[in-house]
Structures are given as structure tokens and as C-alpha cells.
PDB file of C-alpha atoms and ligand atoms in Angstrom:
ATOM      1  CA  MET A   2      -7.043   6.236  12.585  1.00 59.00           C
ATOM      2  CA  ASN A   3      -7.571   6.955   9.278  1.00 72.00           C
ATOM      3  CA  ILE A   4      -5.015   5.696   8.034  1.00 75.00           C
ATOM      4  CA  ARG A   5      -6.840   6.666   4.182  1.00 80.00           C
ATOM      5  CA  ALA A   6      -6.163   9.903   5.641  1.00 81.00           C
ATOM      6  CA  VAL A   7      -2.785   9.938   5.971  1.00 82.00           C
ATOM      7  CA  PHE A   8      -1.076   8.066   3.668  1.00 84.00           C
ATOM      8  CA  PHE A   9      -2.899  10.538   0.826  1.00 85.00           C
ATOM      9  CA  SER A  10      -1.526  13.728   2.689  1.00 88.00           C
ATOM     10  CA  VAL A  11       1.815  11.908   2.195  1.00 89.00           C
ATOM     11  CA  TRP A  12       1.089  10.490  -0.928  1.00 89.00           C
ATOM     12  CA  ASN A  13       0.325  14.551  -1.558  1.00 91.00           C
ATOM     13  CA  THR A  14       3.752  16.085  -0.439  1.00 92.00           C
ATOM     14  CA  TYR A  15       5.422  13.522  -3.098  1.00 93.00           C
ATOM     15  CA  VAL A  16       3.587  13.492  -5.850  1.00 94.00           C
ATOM     16  CA  PRO A  17       3.989  17.595  -6.137  1.00 94.00           C
ATOM     17  CA  LEU A  18       8.307  17.470  -5.866  1.00 92.00           C
ATOM     18  CA  ALA A  19       8.339  14.168  -8.575  1.00 93.00           C
ATOM     19  CA  VAL A  20       6.837  16.406 -10.679  1.00 96.00           C
ATOM     20  CA  ALA A  21       8.572  19.366 -10.240  1.00 94.00           C
ATOM     21  CA  THR A  22      12.067  17.299 -10.337  1.00 91.00           C
ATOM     22  CA  PHE A  23       9.967  16.639 -13.503  1.00 96.00           C
ATOM     23  CA  LEU A  24       9.778  19.396 -15.005  1.00 97.00           C
ATOM     24  CA  ILE A  25      12.712  20.770 -13.832  1.00 94.00           C
ATOM     25  CA  VAL A  26      14.898  18.090 -14.996  1.00 94.00           C
ATOM     26  CA  SER A  27      12.896  18.312 -18.669  1.00 97.00           C
ATOM     27  CA  GLY A  28      13.715  21.696 -18.210  1.00 97.00           C
ATOM     28  CA  VAL A  29      17.342  21.587 -18.092  1.00 93.00           C
ATOM     29  CA  PHE A  30      17.918  19.230 -20.279  1.00 95.00           C
ATOM     30  CA  LEU A  31      16.238  21.021 -23.090  1.00 96.00           C
ATOM     31  CA  PHE A  32      17.224  24.674 -22.360  1.00 95.00           C
ATOM     32  CA  ALA A  33      21.145  22.826 -22.924  1.00 90.00           C
ATOM     33  CA  ILE A  34      20.175  20.659 -26.445  1.00 91.00           C
ATOM     34  CA  VAL A  35      18.725  23.835 -28.660  1.00 91.00           C
ATOM     35  CA  ARG A  36      21.126  26.292 -26.738  1.00 89.00           C
ATOM     36  CA  TYR A  37      24.095  25.178 -27.062  1.00 87.00           C
ATOM     37  CA  ARG A  38      23.758  22.252 -30.220  1.00 87.00           C
ATOM     38  CA  HIS A  39      26.340  22.037 -32.667  1.00 85.00           C
ATOM     39  CA  ARG A  40      26.064  24.975 -34.535  1.00 85.00           C
ATOM     40  CA  PRO A  41      30.013  26.308 -37.069  1.00 85.00           C
ATOM     41  CA  GLY A  42      32.698  26.817 -35.376  1.00 83.00           C
ATOM     42  CA  ARG A  43      31.490  25.843 -31.758  1.00 82.00           C
ATOM     43  CA  SER A  44      33.337  23.068 -30.903  1.00 82.00           C
ATOM     44  CA  PRO A  45      32.395  21.230 -27.156  1.00 80.00           C
ATOM     45  CA  SER A  46      33.535  22.213 -23.477  1.00 81.00           C
ATOM     46  CA  ALA A  47      35.880  20.531 -22.111  1.00 83.00           C
ATOM     47  CA  ARG A  48      34.828  21.414 -18.793  1.00 84.00           C
ATOM     48  CA  GLU A  49      35.182  18.107 -16.862  1.00 85.00           C
ATOM     49  CA  GLU A  50      32.971  18.412 -13.299  1.00 88.00           C
ATOM     50  CA  ASN A  51      32.083  21.960 -11.676  1.00 89.00           C
ATOM     51  CA  ASN A  52      32.023  21.003  -8.017  1.00 92.00           C
ATOM     52  CA  ARG A  53      30.095  24.249  -6.593  1.00 93.00           C
ATOM     53  CA  ALA A  54      27.540  22.706  -8.449  1.00 91.00           C
ATOM     54  CA  GLU A  55      27.110  18.929  -8.129  1.00 93.00           C
ATOM     55  CA  LEU A  56      28.445  19.869  -3.845  1.00 95.00           C
ATOM     56  CA  VAL A  57      24.841  22.244  -4.380  1.00 95.00           C
ATOM     57  CA  TYR A  58      23.109  19.663  -6.380  1.00 89.00           C
ATOM     58  CA  ALA A  59      23.262  16.927  -3.581  1.00 95.00           C
ATOM     59  CA  ALA A  60      22.978  18.636  -1.148  1.00 97.00           C
ATOM     60  CA  VAL A  61      19.017  19.849  -2.187  1.00 92.00           C
ATOM     61  CA  LEU A  62      19.135  15.912  -2.642  1.00 91.00           C
ATOM     62  CA  LEU A  63      19.743  14.880   0.050  1.00 96.00           C
ATOM     63  CA  GLY A  64      16.828  17.152   1.674  1.00 95.00           C
ATOM     64  CA  ILE A  65      15.034  16.384  -0.530  1.00 92.00           C
ATOM     65  CA  ALA A  66      14.921  12.517   0.684  1.00 94.00           C
ATOM     66  CA  SER A  67      15.772  13.285   4.233  1.00 96.00           C
ATOM     67  CA  PHE A  68      12.698  15.482   4.071  1.00 95.00           C
ATOM     68  CA  LEU A  69      10.305  12.839   2.281  1.00 94.00           C
ATOM     69  CA  ILE A  70      12.124   9.933   5.049  1.00 94.00           C
ATOM     70  CA  THR A  71      10.482  12.064   8.050  1.00 95.00           C
ATOM     71  CA  VAL A  72       7.199  12.602   6.468  1.00 93.00           C
ATOM     72  CA  SER A  73       7.000   8.711   5.906  1.00 91.00           C
ATOM     73  CA  LEU A  74       8.286   7.789   8.810  1.00 91.00           C
ATOM     74  CA  ASN A  75       5.948   9.956  10.572  1.00 91.00           C
ATOM     75  CA  ALA A  76       2.670   9.330   9.005  1.00 88.00           C
ATOM     76  CA  ASN A  77       4.114   5.402   9.875  1.00 83.00           C
ATOM     77  CA  GLY A  78       4.763   6.366  13.584  1.00 84.00           C
ATOM     78  CA  ARG A  79       1.434   8.588  13.202  1.00 81.00           C
ATOM     79  CA  VAL A  80      -0.875   5.226  12.164  1.00 76.00           C
ATOM     80  CA  ASP A  81       0.984   2.821  14.599  1.00 74.00           C
ATOM     81  CA  ARG A  82       0.259   5.144  17.728  1.00 71.00           C
ATOM     82  CA  THR A  83      -3.655   6.423  17.482  1.00 64.00           C
ATOM     83  CA  SER A  84      -4.754   3.032  16.059  1.00 62.00           C
ATOM     84  CA  ARG A  85      -4.466   1.718  19.188  1.00 69.00           C
ATOM     85  CA  PRO A  86      -6.662  -0.610  20.726  1.00 80.00           C
ATOM     86  CA  ALA A  87      -8.601  -2.437  18.236  1.00 85.00           C
ATOM     87  CA  ALA A  88     -11.847  -3.172  18.599  1.00 88.00           C
ATOM     88  CA  MET A  89     -12.210  -6.331  17.050  1.00 93.00           C
ATOM     89  CA  THR A  90      -9.353  -8.269  15.213  1.00 94.00           C
ATOM     90  CA  VAL A  91      -8.822 -10.458  12.105  1.00 96.00           C
ATOM     91  CA  ASP A  92      -5.927 -12.789  11.164  1.00 97.00           C
ATOM     92  CA  VAL A  93      -5.001 -12.207   7.755  1.00 97.00           C
ATOM     93  CA  VAL A  94      -2.665 -15.264   6.103  1.00 97.00           C
ATOM     94  CA  GLY A  95      -1.262 -15.036   2.479  1.00 96.00           C
ATOM     95  CA  TYR A  96      -0.239 -18.679   0.449  1.00 96.00           C
ATOM     96  CA  GLN A  97       0.345 -19.674  -2.782  1.00 94.00           C
ATOM     97  CA  TRP A  98      -2.046 -17.849  -4.120  1.00 92.00           C
ATOM     98  CA  GLY A  99      -5.218 -16.520  -1.857  1.00 94.00           C
ATOM     99  CA  TRP A 100      -5.407 -15.299   1.249  1.00 95.00           C
ATOM    100  CA  ARG A 101      -7.293 -16.863   4.427  1.00 95.00           C
ATOM    101  CA  PHE A 102      -9.369 -14.757   7.006  1.00 96.00           C
ATOM    102  CA  THR A 103     -10.183 -15.659  10.308  1.00 96.00           C
ATOM    103  CA  TYR A 104     -11.774 -13.653  12.920  1.00 96.00           C
ATOM    104  CA  PRO A 105     -10.275 -16.004  15.865  1.00 94.00           C
ATOM    105  CA  ALA A 106     -13.058 -14.827  18.917  1.00 92.00           C
ATOM    106  CA  HIS A 107     -15.498 -16.253  16.347  1.00 92.00           C
ATOM    107  CA  HIS A 108     -13.937 -18.788  15.225  1.00 92.00           C
ATOM    108  CA  VAL A 109     -14.393 -17.569  11.267  1.00 92.00           C
ATOM    109  CA  THR A 110     -12.315 -18.275   8.905  1.00 93.00           C
ATOM    110  CA  VAL A 111     -12.891 -17.695   5.029  1.00 92.00           C
ATOM    111  CA  ALA A 112     -11.360 -19.321   2.541  1.00 91.00           C
ATOM    112  CA  PRO A 113     -10.723 -19.447  -1.315  1.00 89.00           C
ATOM    113  CA  ALA A 114     -13.092 -22.138  -2.779  1.00 86.00           C
ATOM    114  CA  ARG A 115     -10.920 -22.764  -5.170  1.00 87.00           C
ATOM    115  CA  LEU A 116      -7.757 -20.963  -7.287  1.00 88.00           C
ATOM    116  CA  GLY A 117      -8.939 -17.466  -8.626  1.00 84.00           C
ATOM    117  CA  ALA A 118     -11.649 -17.299  -6.207  1.00 89.00           C
ATOM    118  CA  ARG A 119     -11.849 -13.528  -4.058  1.00 89.00           C
ATOM    119  CA  PRO A 120     -13.051 -14.027  -0.566  1.00 92.00           C
ATOM    120  CA  VAL A 121     -14.689 -11.084   1.069  1.00 93.00           C
ATOM    121  CA  MET A 122     -13.232  -9.852   4.558  1.00 94.00           C
ATOM    122  CA  VAL A 123     -16.483  -8.684   5.781  1.00 95.00           C
ATOM    123  CA  ILE A 124     -16.227  -5.646   8.646  1.00 95.00           C
ATOM    124  CA  PRO A 125     -17.824  -2.717  10.457  1.00 96.00           C
ATOM    125  CA  VAL A 126     -17.536  -0.013   9.211  1.00 95.00           C
ATOM    126  CA  GLY A 127     -15.554   2.856  11.496  1.00 90.00           C
ATOM    127  CA  THR A 128     -14.448   0.305  14.283  1.00 91.00           C
ATOM    128  CA  ASN A 129     -10.009   0.053  14.931  1.00 89.00           C
ATOM    129  CA  VAL A 130      -9.870  -2.785  13.898  1.00 92.00           C
ATOM    130  CA  ALA A 131      -6.445  -4.853  14.035  1.00 92.00           C
ATOM    131  CA  PHE A 132      -5.115  -7.361  11.137  1.00 93.00           C
ATOM    132  CA  ASN A 133      -2.126  -9.711  11.981  1.00 95.00           C
ATOM    133  CA  VAL A 134      -0.545 -10.980   8.477  1.00 96.00           C
ATOM    134  CA  THR A 135       1.577 -13.657   7.987  1.00 97.00           C
ATOM    135  CA  SER A 136       2.223 -15.519   4.983  1.00 97.00           C
ATOM    136  CA  THR A 137       2.283 -20.069   5.095  1.00 96.00           C
ATOM    137  CA  ASP A 138       4.915 -19.976   2.197  1.00 94.00           C
ATOM    138  CA  VAL A 139       6.569 -17.189   0.114  1.00 95.00           C
ATOM    139  CA  ILE A 140       6.771 -13.146   0.823  1.00 96.00           C
ATOM    140  CA  HIS A 141       3.798 -12.321  -0.112  1.00 97.00           C
ATOM    141  CA  SER A 142       1.712  -8.544   0.626  1.00 97.00           C
ATOM    142  CA  PHE A 143      -1.028  -7.463   1.761  1.00 96.00           C
ATOM    143  CA  TRP A 144      -2.541  -3.889  -0.012  1.00 96.00           C
ATOM    144  CA  ILE A 145      -5.574  -2.367   0.215  1.00 93.00           C
ATOM    145  CA  PRO A 146      -5.546   0.593  -2.901  1.00 91.00           C
ATOM    146  CA  TYR A 147      -7.846   2.514  -1.377  1.00 90.00           C
ATOM    147  CA  LEU A 148      -6.600   2.593   1.573  1.00 86.00           C
ATOM    148  CA  ARG A 149      -3.452   3.426   0.204  1.00 84.00           C
ATOM    149  CA  PHE A 150      -1.685   1.057   2.641  1.00 85.00           C
ATOM    150  CA  LYS A 151      -0.101  -2.760   2.095  1.00 88.00           C
ATOM    151  CA  ILE A 152       1.835  -4.842   4.574  1.00 92.00           C
ATOM    152  CA  ASP A 153       4.330  -7.168   3.868  1.00 95.00           C
ATOM    153  CA  ALA A 154       3.029 -10.732   4.954  1.00 96.00           C
ATOM    154  CA  PHE A 155       6.227 -12.797   6.047  1.00 96.00           C
ATOM    155  CA  PRO A 156       6.633 -16.568   6.791  1.00 95.00           C
ATOM    156  CA  HIS A 157       7.914 -16.872  10.333  1.00 95.00           C
ATOM    157  CA  HIS A 158       6.299 -13.927  11.204  1.00 95.00           C
ATOM    158  CA  VAL A 159       2.957 -11.509  11.984  1.00 95.00           C
ATOM    159  CA  ASN A 160       3.270  -8.098  11.290  1.00 91.00           C
ATOM    160  CA  SER A 161       0.260  -5.738  13.308  1.00 89.00           C
ATOM    161  CA  PHE A 162      -2.005  -2.481  11.853  1.00 87.00           C
ATOM    162  CA  VAL A 163      -4.979  -1.835  13.375  1.00 87.00           C
ATOM    163  CA  THR A 164      -7.655   0.399  11.115  1.00 86.00           C
ATOM    164  CA  ARG A 165     -10.407   1.898  10.834  1.00 87.00           C
ATOM    165  CA  PHE A 166     -13.009   2.245   7.574  1.00 90.00           C
ATOM    166  CA  THR A 167     -14.848   5.429   7.855  1.00 89.00           C
ATOM    167  CA  ARG A 168     -17.579   4.618   4.582  1.00 92.00           C
ATOM    168  CA  THR A 169     -19.242   1.192   4.170  1.00 94.00           C
ATOM    169  CA  GLY A 170     -18.441   0.345   0.041  1.00 94.00           C
ATOM    170  CA  THR A 171     -16.221  -2.819  -1.292  1.00 94.00           C
ATOM    171  CA  PHE A 172     -13.143  -2.503  -2.158  1.00 94.00           C
ATOM    172  CA  VAL A 173     -10.642  -4.532  -3.987  1.00 94.00           C
ATOM    173  CA  GLY A 174      -7.461  -5.954  -2.239  1.00 95.00           C
ATOM    174  CA  ARG A 175      -4.859  -7.523  -3.788  1.00 95.00           C
ATOM    175  CA  CYS A 176      -0.765  -8.992  -3.301  1.00 96.00           C
ATOM    176  CA  ALA A 177       1.758  -6.676  -3.583  1.00 95.00           C
ATOM    177  CA  GLU A 178       4.833  -9.007  -3.667  1.00 94.00           C
ATOM    178  CA  TYR A 179       5.679 -10.817  -7.045  1.00 96.00           C
ATOM    179  CA  CYS A 180       5.032 -14.655  -5.353  1.00 95.00           C
ATOM    180  CA  GLY A 181       5.063 -16.985  -7.834  1.00 93.00           C
ATOM    181  CA  VAL A 182       2.963 -18.055 -11.461  1.00 94.00           C
ATOM    182  CA  LEU A 183      -0.311 -17.357  -9.709  1.00 94.00           C
ATOM    183  CA  HIS A 184       0.122 -13.976  -7.678  1.00 95.00           C
ATOM    184  CA  TYR A 185      -2.134 -12.274  -9.358  1.00 93.00           C
ATOM    185  CA  GLN A 186      -5.111 -14.374  -8.955  1.00 92.00           C
ATOM    186  CA  MET A 187      -4.483 -13.356  -5.113  1.00 93.00           C
ATOM    187  CA  ASP A 188      -6.998  -9.944  -5.600  1.00 93.00           C
ATOM    188  CA  PHE A 189      -9.893 -10.712  -2.458  1.00 94.00           C
ATOM    189  CA  ALA A 190     -12.560  -7.867  -1.257  1.00 93.00           C
ATOM    190  CA  VAL A 191     -12.844  -6.071   1.566  1.00 95.00           C
ATOM    191  CA  LYS A 192     -16.909  -5.415   1.830  1.00 95.00           C
ATOM    192  CA  VAL A 193     -17.490  -2.477   4.473  1.00 96.00           C
ATOM    193  CA  VAL A 194     -20.369  -2.897   6.235  1.00 96.00           C
ATOM    194  CA  SER A 195     -22.758  -0.820   8.791  1.00 96.00           C
ATOM    195  CA  ARG A 196     -22.190  -2.256  12.484  1.00 95.00           C
ATOM    196  CA  SER A 197     -25.352  -4.314  12.588  1.00 95.00           C
ATOM    197  CA  SER A 198     -24.968  -6.374   9.530  1.00 95.00           C
ATOM    198  CA  TYR A 199     -21.914  -6.393  10.833  1.00 95.00           C
ATOM    199  CA  THR A 200     -23.531  -8.318  14.009  1.00 94.00           C
ATOM    200  CA  LYS A 201     -25.870 -10.459  12.484  1.00 94.00           C
ATOM    201  CA  TRP A 202     -23.406 -11.781  10.133  1.00 93.00           C
ATOM    202  CA  ILE A 203     -20.491 -13.046  12.051  1.00 93.00           C
ATOM    203  CA  SER A 204     -22.698 -14.715  14.704  1.00 91.00           C
ATOM    204  CA  SER A 205     -24.629 -15.957  12.453  1.00 91.00           C
ATOM    205  CA  HIS A 206     -21.536 -17.931  10.290  1.00 88.00           C
ATOM    206  CA  ARG A 207     -19.813 -18.359  14.479  1.00 84.00           C
ATOM    207  CA  GLY A 208     -17.301 -21.176  14.233  1.00 84.00           C
ATOM    208  CA  LEU A 209     -17.911 -21.955  10.585  1.00 81.00           C
ATOM    209  CA  HIS A 210     -15.626 -22.545   7.610  1.00 84.00           C
ATOM    210  CA  ILE A 211     -16.235 -20.526   4.728  1.00 81.00           C
ATOM    211  CA  SER A 212     -15.442 -21.374   1.845  1.00 81.00           C
ATOM    212  CA  GLN A 213     -16.490 -19.251  -0.919  1.00 75.00           C
ATOM    213  CA  ALA A 214     -15.923 -20.316  -4.953  1.00 74.00           C
ATOM    214  CA  THR A 215     -17.145 -16.787  -6.471  1.00 72.00           C
ATOM    215  CA  GLY A 216     -16.446 -14.256  -3.946  1.00 65.00           C
ATOM    216  CA  ALA A 217     -17.994 -10.704  -3.657  1.00 64.00           C
ATOM    217  CA  ALA A 218     -18.169  -8.146  -7.614  1.00 59.00           C
ATOM    218  CA  ILE A 219     -16.445  -5.111  -7.196  1.00 58.00           C
TER     219      ILE A 219
HETATM  220 CU1   CU B 328       1.312 -13.474  -3.678  1.00 79.67          CU
END
């Protein structure tokens, strides 16, 4: 399942509605300011409410909100249903302040050697990868902006999702939940490589704890 494509379509649904709402509200606002501005001999309206108009816009708002909730839940459901089974697993652990990535099948762990170093998660292209995300302390959020996707990392709980990267490249990852003063030091990188490069990389690092001092340049 291409998470990026699914959530891009959600984004494409939200944005026109947001733009239309902004234009309608500003338009009505400007119209009221210009049309009903103070003029000599004009007194303010004494009307306090207009139940019919208020009911209509409450109903419209409810309609739009229900539509957007349905679209979002559908996208989540589609991603959850169709992306399994995964060909490989990465265990993701967030902590104050960094991320640790473990490839359980190969006993490989990638972690930053020091605060602010950017650990690089290596992923094969076109492969369904299951991510099991958790935290050792407070709530973090595992965010890969390129995927238009993030998922919370809770202590004592594992959140899972499966996705596939459809092209090679290096993508930035961040923590998207404020988790303390050095929250901004939690960047990581996802390096998507060909399947053969991945196989070479993982087999040459089998059983290793890779402590990264620098990380990939993005
Ligand atoms: Cu965090």
C-alpha cells in the first residue's frame, strides 16, 4: 500500500474545502463591513438571532465534518486492510531524545551515538515493511513527512503500520509530538535503497549495534 498516495488524496480533499471556507467567510465578512458600515441616519440592527439561518449553517458544518471524518477513516481503513502482510519488520523506539531502529530478523540496531546525531533507517524499495512503534518514556510521534503520515509512539504500547516506499532516496523523519526541551533533536533519516543494496547492507551488519555519530545528509 502506498501510504503517500492514500494520504495525498485525503489532503486533496481537505485543502479545497479549507480554501473555499476561507474565501466564503472572508467574503461574507468583507460584504458585511462594506455594505452595513456606519452611515449618517443608519442605526444598528436590533436583531439578535436568526434561527433558520443558524440551523442551516450548523447542518452544513455537520455535513462537512461528517464527510471529512468518513474520508479520513476510510483512508486509515484502506491502509490498514490492504498493506498486510509485510515482508519485513522494523521495531522503532522513541525516547528523550532520539530514535532507535531494530531489525529483529537480523539482530541489527541503528541508534544515534550522541544527542542530535541522525540515525539512518535503511529500507528496501517496493517492499511492504511493518513498523512497530513504541516509546520508553513520554509520548513521541514518528513522522515521515514524505509519506504524509505519522503515528504516535506511546510508552507501554506498540502502534503498528505497514507501508511501502515506491522510490529510492533519503527522506527526513521527525518527532511530531512535543516531548521535552530537546524535542527538536529527534530527527532521523529513512534511506530507501534497491533490494540488492538492502540485502548487502543488512547481511554485512548482522548482529551489530550501529551507533551513528553523524547520520545521512538530507
Ligand atoms: Cu519526541
